[in-house]
Amino acid sequence: STLFPYTTLFRSEQYDEFDPVWLKDKGDKLMVDGDYQGAHNAYTAALKLATNARCFANRAVASMFLGNLEHCLEDGAMAIKILDQRSKVPEGTIGFSKDPQDEMVRARCQVRLGTAYLWKGAFGKAEEHFDKALECEEGLDFEMRQRVKGDLERVRKARAALVAKEKAAGALKNLSSNADNQVAIANA
């Protein structure tokens, strides 16, 4: 037995279950394998041991795949909150460059939040989060940026179509109501 069990290379499962990094990595592997519930459970266990933006971000994806959009939104927002706290420059100090990995996590969280809101039919919120993802200059590679731009354009078109449909439905309702009133007057 050693005084520092974590220095050995995963000698037993007993130690691994108490290592948040190992649990996050286990969750990542389960996600790749398509075991979203198992991944969600692993990320949850890791978050009980340590707060980590990437863990919240990945659990948000697992929640999305499991159909739990509210939990996805909560975890995505928490990941961004943690990243915001980490990127704050203490007053009276010189600023520092942003961590490219954090910017990638931030951009992907914004895309996931946008997607979750889109699936909920909240086009305005979806548009807002896709815009924020595009604002993360180092967060998206060229291909992903193009996909988000395309998605954003489709969301804007869908939102405009919804507004037009609602206006048309309101106008039709008014016409129908006016016609019913005229019939009632004529029959009186």
PDB file of C-alpha atoms in Angstrom:
ATOM      1  CA  SER A   1       0.000   0.000   0.000  1.00  0.00           C
ATOM      2  CA  THR A   2       1.191   3.498  -0.763  1.00  0.00           C
ATOM      3  CA  LEU A   3       0.571   6.785   0.975  1.00  0.00           C
ATOM      4  CA  PHE A   4      -0.502   8.358  -2.312  1.00  0.00           C
ATOM      5  CA  PRO A   5      -2.875   5.979  -4.091  1.00  0.00           C
ATOM      6  CA  TYR A   6      -3.513   8.498  -6.888  1.00  0.00           C
ATOM      7  CA  THR A   7       0.109   8.346  -7.980  1.00  0.00           C
ATOM      8  CA  THR A   8      -0.296   4.733  -9.039  1.00  0.00           C
ATOM      9  CA  LEU A   9      -1.838   4.168 -12.405  1.00  0.00           C
ATOM     10  CA  PHE A  10      -5.420   3.235 -11.572  1.00  0.00           C
ATOM     11  CA  ARG A  11      -4.520   0.305  -9.349  1.00  0.00           C
ATOM     12  CA  SER A  12      -8.080  -0.281  -8.287  1.00  0.00           C
ATOM     13  CA  GLU A  13     -11.595   0.896  -9.015  1.00  0.00           C
ATOM     14  CA  GLN A  14     -11.959   1.955  -5.382  1.00  0.00           C
ATOM     15  CA  TYR A  15      -9.616   4.904  -5.923  1.00  0.00           C
ATOM     16  CA  ASP A  16     -10.963   5.812  -9.353  1.00  0.00           C
ATOM     17  CA  GLU A  17     -14.470   6.406  -8.058  1.00  0.00           C
ATOM     18  CA  PHE A  18     -13.142   9.252  -5.921  1.00  0.00           C
ATOM     19  CA  ASP A  19     -11.109  10.933  -8.651  1.00  0.00           C
ATOM     20  CA  PRO A  20     -13.165  13.638 -10.438  1.00  0.00           C
ATOM     21  CA  VAL A  21     -10.784  13.677 -13.421  1.00  0.00           C
ATOM     22  CA  TRP A  22     -11.124   9.920 -13.861  1.00  0.00           C
ATOM     23  CA  LEU A  23     -14.913  10.221 -13.568  1.00  0.00           C
ATOM     24  CA  LYS A  24     -15.035  13.011 -16.172  1.00  0.00           C
ATOM     25  CA  ASP A  25     -12.860  10.948 -18.523  1.00  0.00           C
ATOM     26  CA  LYS A  26     -15.141   7.950 -17.912  1.00  0.00           C
ATOM     27  CA  GLY A  27     -18.144  10.146 -18.780  1.00  0.00           C
ATOM     28  CA  ASP A  28     -16.404  11.287 -21.978  1.00  0.00           C
ATOM     29  CA  LYS A  29     -15.805   7.667 -23.006  1.00  0.00           C
ATOM     30  CA  LEU A  30     -19.412   6.729 -22.265  1.00  0.00           C
ATOM     31  CA  MET A  31     -20.607   9.677 -24.386  1.00  0.00           C
ATOM     32  CA  VAL A  32     -18.512   8.479 -27.320  1.00  0.00           C
ATOM     33  CA  ASP A  33     -19.979   4.995 -26.830  1.00  0.00           C
ATOM     34  CA  GLY A  34     -23.522   6.444 -26.882  1.00  0.00           C
ATOM     35  CA  ASP A  35     -24.285   5.611 -23.231  1.00  0.00           C
ATOM     36  CA  TYR A  36     -25.744   9.024 -22.388  1.00  0.00           C
ATOM     37  CA  GLN A  37     -27.278   7.972 -19.079  1.00  0.00           C
ATOM     38  CA  GLY A  38     -24.019   6.413 -17.941  1.00  0.00           C
ATOM     39  CA  ALA A  39     -22.140   9.542 -19.027  1.00  0.00           C
ATOM     40  CA  HIS A  40     -24.628  11.755 -17.178  1.00  0.00           C
ATOM     41  CA  ASN A  41     -24.132   9.657 -14.044  1.00  0.00           C
ATOM     42  CA  ALA A  42     -20.321   9.821 -14.311  1.00  0.00           C
ATOM     43  CA  TYR A  43     -20.369  13.611 -14.779  1.00  0.00           C
ATOM     44  CA  THR A  44     -22.759  13.970 -11.841  1.00  0.00           C
ATOM     45  CA  ALA A  45     -20.435  11.919  -9.629  1.00  0.00           C
ATOM     46  CA  ALA A  46     -17.446  14.028 -10.733  1.00  0.00           C
ATOM     47  CA  LEU A  47     -19.326  17.260 -10.005  1.00  0.00           C
ATOM     48  CA  LYS A  48     -20.084  16.056  -6.483  1.00  0.00           C
ATOM     49  CA  LEU A  49     -16.319  15.971  -5.924  1.00  0.00           C
ATOM     50  CA  ALA A  50     -15.208  19.088  -7.825  1.00  0.00           C
ATOM     51  CA  THR A  51     -16.719  21.956  -9.813  1.00  0.00           C
ATOM     52  CA  ASN A  52     -15.567  21.914 -13.418  1.00  0.00           C
ATOM     53  CA  ALA A  53     -16.876  23.888 -16.416  1.00  0.00           C
ATOM     54  CA  ARG A  54     -16.087  21.124 -18.890  1.00  0.00           C
ATOM     55  CA  CYS A  55     -17.901  18.587 -16.753  1.00  0.00           C
ATOM     56  CA  PHE A  56     -21.012  20.799 -16.629  1.00  0.00           C
ATOM     57  CA  ALA A  57     -20.730  21.382 -20.382  1.00  0.00           C
ATOM     58  CA  ASN A  58     -20.493  17.673 -21.140  1.00  0.00           C
ATOM     59  CA  ARG A  59     -23.319  16.788 -18.759  1.00  0.00           C
ATOM     60  CA  ALA A  60     -25.418  19.365 -20.639  1.00  0.00           C
ATOM     61  CA  VAL A  61     -24.876  17.372 -23.837  1.00  0.00           C
ATOM     62  CA  ALA A  62     -25.792  14.120 -22.115  1.00  0.00           C
ATOM     63  CA  SER A  63     -28.962  15.773 -20.795  1.00  0.00           C
ATOM     64  CA  MET A  64     -29.792  17.007 -24.298  1.00  0.00           C
ATOM     65  CA  PHE A  65     -29.452  13.508 -25.733  1.00  0.00           C
ATOM     66  CA  LEU A  66     -31.628  12.187 -22.902  1.00  0.00           C
ATOM     67  CA  GLY A  67     -34.318  14.755 -23.773  1.00  0.00           C
ATOM     68  CA  ASN A  68     -33.942  16.733 -20.557  1.00  0.00           C
ATOM     69  CA  LEU A  69     -33.667  20.206 -22.093  1.00  0.00           C
ATOM     70  CA  GLU A  70     -34.181  22.081 -18.824  1.00  0.00           C
ATOM     71  CA  HIS A  71     -31.229  20.289 -17.233  1.00  0.00           C
ATOM     72  CA  CYS A  72     -29.198  20.927 -20.385  1.00  0.00           C
ATOM     73  CA  LEU A  73     -29.947  24.650 -20.105  1.00  0.00           C
ATOM     74  CA  GLU A  74     -29.040  24.721 -16.402  1.00  0.00           C
ATOM     75  CA  ASP A  75     -25.727  22.915 -16.888  1.00  0.00           C
ATOM     76  CA  GLY A  76     -24.784  24.967 -19.941  1.00  0.00           C
ATOM     77  CA  ALA A  77     -25.464  28.181 -18.035  1.00  0.00           C
ATOM     78  CA  MET A  78     -23.431  26.921 -15.070  1.00  0.00           C
ATOM     79  CA  ALA A  79     -20.465  26.072 -17.309  1.00  0.00           C
ATOM     80  CA  ILE A  80     -20.528  29.580 -18.769  1.00  0.00           C
ATOM     81  CA  LYS A  81     -20.825  31.113 -15.299  1.00  0.00           C
ATOM     82  CA  ILE A  82     -17.715  29.214 -14.173  1.00  0.00           C
ATOM     83  CA  LEU A  83     -15.818  30.297 -17.295  1.00  0.00           C
ATOM     84  CA  ASP A  84     -16.880  33.910 -16.692  1.00  0.00           C
ATOM     85  CA  GLN A  85     -15.575  33.744 -13.127  1.00  0.00           C
ATOM     86  CA  ARG A  86     -12.269  32.288 -14.304  1.00  0.00           C
ATOM     87  CA  SER A  87     -11.783  34.924 -16.989  1.00  0.00           C
ATOM     88  CA  LYS A  88     -12.352  37.904 -14.675  1.00  0.00           C
ATOM     89  CA  VAL A  89      -9.252  39.995 -14.221  1.00  0.00           C
ATOM     90  CA  PRO A  90      -8.775  41.032 -10.591  1.00  0.00           C
ATOM     91  CA  GLU A  91      -8.924  44.775 -10.125  1.00  0.00           C
ATOM     92  CA  GLY A  92      -5.531  46.432 -10.186  1.00  0.00           C
ATOM     93  CA  THR A  93      -3.846  43.655 -12.158  1.00  0.00           C
ATOM     94  CA  ILE A  94      -2.816  43.355 -15.767  1.00  0.00           C
ATOM     95  CA  GLY A  95      -5.147  41.314 -17.929  1.00  0.00           C
ATOM     96  CA  PHE A  96      -4.145  37.959 -19.332  1.00  0.00           C
ATOM     97  CA  SER A  97      -4.919  36.198 -22.579  1.00  0.00           C
ATOM     98  CA  LYS A  98      -7.913  33.929 -22.738  1.00  0.00           C
ATOM     99  CA  ASP A  99      -7.425  30.185 -22.532  1.00  0.00           C
ATOM    100  CA  PRO A 100      -8.259  28.794 -26.003  1.00  0.00           C
ATOM    101  CA  GLN A 101      -9.699  25.637 -24.410  1.00  0.00           C
ATOM    102  CA  ASP A 102     -12.041  27.746 -22.271  1.00  0.00           C
ATOM    103  CA  GLU A 103     -13.127  29.684 -25.351  1.00  0.00           C
ATOM    104  CA  MET A 104     -13.869  26.411 -27.141  1.00  0.00           C
ATOM    105  CA  VAL A 105     -15.959  25.191 -24.184  1.00  0.00           C
ATOM    106  CA  ARG A 106     -17.756  28.557 -24.044  1.00  0.00           C
ATOM    107  CA  ALA A 107     -18.569  28.508 -27.768  1.00  0.00           C
ATOM    108  CA  ARG A 108     -19.791  24.915 -27.655  1.00  0.00           C
ATOM    109  CA  CYS A 109     -21.939  25.667 -24.593  1.00  0.00           C
ATOM    110  CA  GLN A 110     -23.507  28.582 -26.441  1.00  0.00           C
ATOM    111  CA  VAL A 111     -24.248  26.311 -29.416  1.00  0.00           C
ATOM    112  CA  ARG A 112     -25.785  23.686 -27.110  1.00  0.00           C
ATOM    113  CA  LEU A 113     -27.879  26.306 -25.330  1.00  0.00           C
ATOM    114  CA  GLY A 114     -29.015  27.642 -28.696  1.00  0.00           C
ATOM    115  CA  THR A 115     -29.934  24.147 -29.837  1.00  0.00           C
ATOM    116  CA  ALA A 116     -31.847  23.377 -26.632  1.00  0.00           C
ATOM    117  CA  TYR A 117     -33.804  26.615 -26.913  1.00  0.00           C
ATOM    118  CA  LEU A 118     -34.485  25.869 -30.569  1.00  0.00           C
ATOM    119  CA  TRP A 119     -35.856  22.437 -29.659  1.00  0.00           C
ATOM    120  CA  LYS A 120     -38.078  24.152 -27.082  1.00  0.00           C
ATOM    121  CA  GLY A 121     -39.370  26.529 -29.782  1.00  0.00           C
ATOM    122  CA  ALA A 122     -37.768  29.615 -28.187  1.00  0.00           C
ATOM    123  CA  PHE A 123     -36.368  31.062 -31.416  1.00  0.00           C
ATOM    124  CA  GLY A 124     -35.281  34.388 -29.881  1.00  0.00           C
ATOM    125  CA  LYS A 125     -33.205  32.687 -27.172  1.00  0.00           C
ATOM    126  CA  ALA A 126     -31.765  30.255 -29.719  1.00  0.00           C
ATOM    127  CA  GLU A 127     -30.725  33.155 -31.936  1.00  0.00           C
ATOM    128  CA  GLU A 128     -29.133  34.947 -28.958  1.00  0.00           C
ATOM    129  CA  HIS A 129     -26.993  31.939 -28.022  1.00  0.00           C
ATOM    130  CA  PHE A 130     -25.930  31.166 -31.600  1.00  0.00           C
ATOM    131  CA  ASP A 131     -24.828  34.824 -31.896  1.00  0.00           C
ATOM    132  CA  LYS A 132     -22.834  34.489 -28.661  1.00  0.00           C
ATOM    133  CA  ALA A 133     -21.164  31.336 -29.993  1.00  0.00           C
ATOM    134  CA  LEU A 134     -20.040  33.233 -33.078  1.00  0.00           C
ATOM    135  CA  GLU A 135     -18.632  36.005 -30.859  1.00  0.00           C
ATOM    136  CA  CYS A 136     -16.148  33.523 -29.365  1.00  0.00           C
ATOM    137  CA  GLU A 137     -13.394  34.194 -31.899  1.00  0.00           C
ATOM    138  CA  GLU A 138     -11.141  31.275 -30.945  1.00  0.00           C
ATOM    139  CA  GLY A 139     -13.924  28.935 -29.876  1.00  0.00           C
ATOM    140  CA  LEU A 140     -15.073  27.479 -33.178  1.00  0.00           C
ATOM    141  CA  ASP A 141     -13.096  26.080 -36.076  1.00  0.00           C
ATOM    142  CA  PHE A 142     -13.985  27.227 -39.588  1.00  0.00           C
ATOM    143  CA  GLU A 143     -16.324  24.310 -40.366  1.00  0.00           C
ATOM    144  CA  MET A 144     -18.237  24.627 -37.086  1.00  0.00           C
ATOM    145  CA  ARG A 145     -18.482  28.412 -37.494  1.00  0.00           C
ATOM    146  CA  GLN A 146     -20.032  27.928 -40.949  1.00  0.00           C
ATOM    147  CA  ARG A 147     -22.542  25.409 -39.550  1.00  0.00           C
ATOM    148  CA  VAL A 148     -23.538  27.774 -36.725  1.00  0.00           C
ATOM    149  CA  LYS A 149     -23.936  30.646 -39.204  1.00  0.00           C
ATOM    150  CA  GLY A 150     -26.191  28.445 -41.342  1.00  0.00           C
ATOM    151  CA  ASP A 151     -28.206  27.355 -38.312  1.00  0.00           C
ATOM    152  CA  LEU A 152     -28.525  30.959 -37.175  1.00  0.00           C
ATOM    153  CA  GLU A 153     -29.831  31.998 -40.590  1.00  0.00           C
ATOM    154  CA  ARG A 154     -32.412  29.166 -40.542  1.00  0.00           C
ATOM    155  CA  VAL A 155     -33.497  30.160 -37.012  1.00  0.00           C
ATOM    156  CA  ARG A 156     -33.961  33.771 -38.140  1.00  0.00           C
ATOM    157  CA  LYS A 157     -36.031  32.656 -41.126  1.00  0.00           C
ATOM    158  CA  ALA A 158     -38.139  30.325 -38.968  1.00  0.00           C
ATOM    159  CA  ARG A 159     -38.689  33.090 -36.430  1.00  0.00           C
ATOM    160  CA  ALA A 160     -39.752  35.522 -39.174  1.00  0.00           C
ATOM    161  CA  ALA A 161     -42.110  32.898 -40.635  1.00  0.00           C
ATOM    162  CA  LEU A 162     -43.616  32.291 -37.193  1.00  0.00           C
ATOM    163  CA  VAL A 163     -44.221  36.011 -36.684  1.00  0.00           C
ATOM    164  CA  ALA A 164     -45.852  36.243 -40.132  1.00  0.00           C
ATOM    165  CA  LYS A 165     -48.020  33.211 -39.373  1.00  0.00           C
ATOM    166  CA  GLU A 166     -49.128  34.692 -36.037  1.00  0.00           C
ATOM    167  CA  LYS A 167     -50.024  37.998 -37.747  1.00  0.00           C
ATOM    168  CA  ALA A 168     -51.992  36.166 -40.432  1.00  0.00           C
ATOM    169  CA  ALA A 169     -53.821  34.083 -37.834  1.00  0.00           C
ATOM    170  CA  GLY A 170     -54.672  37.243 -35.882  1.00  0.00           C
ATOM    171  CA  ALA A 171     -55.956  38.972 -39.023  1.00  0.00           C
ATOM    172  CA  LEU A 172     -58.043  35.924 -39.970  1.00  0.00           C
ATOM    173  CA  LYS A 173     -59.502  35.796 -36.466  1.00  0.00           C
ATOM    174  CA  ASN A 174     -60.451  39.479 -36.711  1.00  0.00           C
ATOM    175  CA  LEU A 175     -62.088  38.918 -40.126  1.00  0.00           C
ATOM    176  CA  SER A 176     -64.003  35.934 -38.809  1.00  0.00           C
ATOM    177  CA  SER A 177     -65.121  37.866 -35.743  1.00  0.00           C
ATOM    178  CA  ASN A 178     -66.257  40.827 -37.883  1.00  0.00           C
ATOM    179  CA  ALA A 179     -68.168  38.517 -40.247  1.00  0.00           C
ATOM    180  CA  ASP A 180     -69.912  36.828 -37.276  1.00  0.00           C
ATOM    181  CA  ASN A 181     -70.897  40.262 -35.924  1.00  0.00           C
ATOM    182  CA  GLN A 182     -72.317  41.320 -39.300  1.00  0.00           C
ATOM    183  CA  VAL A 183     -74.376  38.106 -39.530  1.00  0.00           C
ATOM    184  CA  ALA A 184     -75.668  38.661 -36.010  1.00  0.00           C
ATOM    185  CA  ILE A 185     -76.669  42.225 -36.875  1.00  0.00           C
ATOM    186  CA  ALA A 186     -78.378  41.124 -40.091  1.00  0.00           C
ATOM    187  CA  ASN A 187     -80.345  38.436 -38.225  1.00  0.00           C
ATOM    188  CA  ALA A 188     -81.440  40.851 -35.505  1.00  0.00           C
TER     189      ALA A 188
END
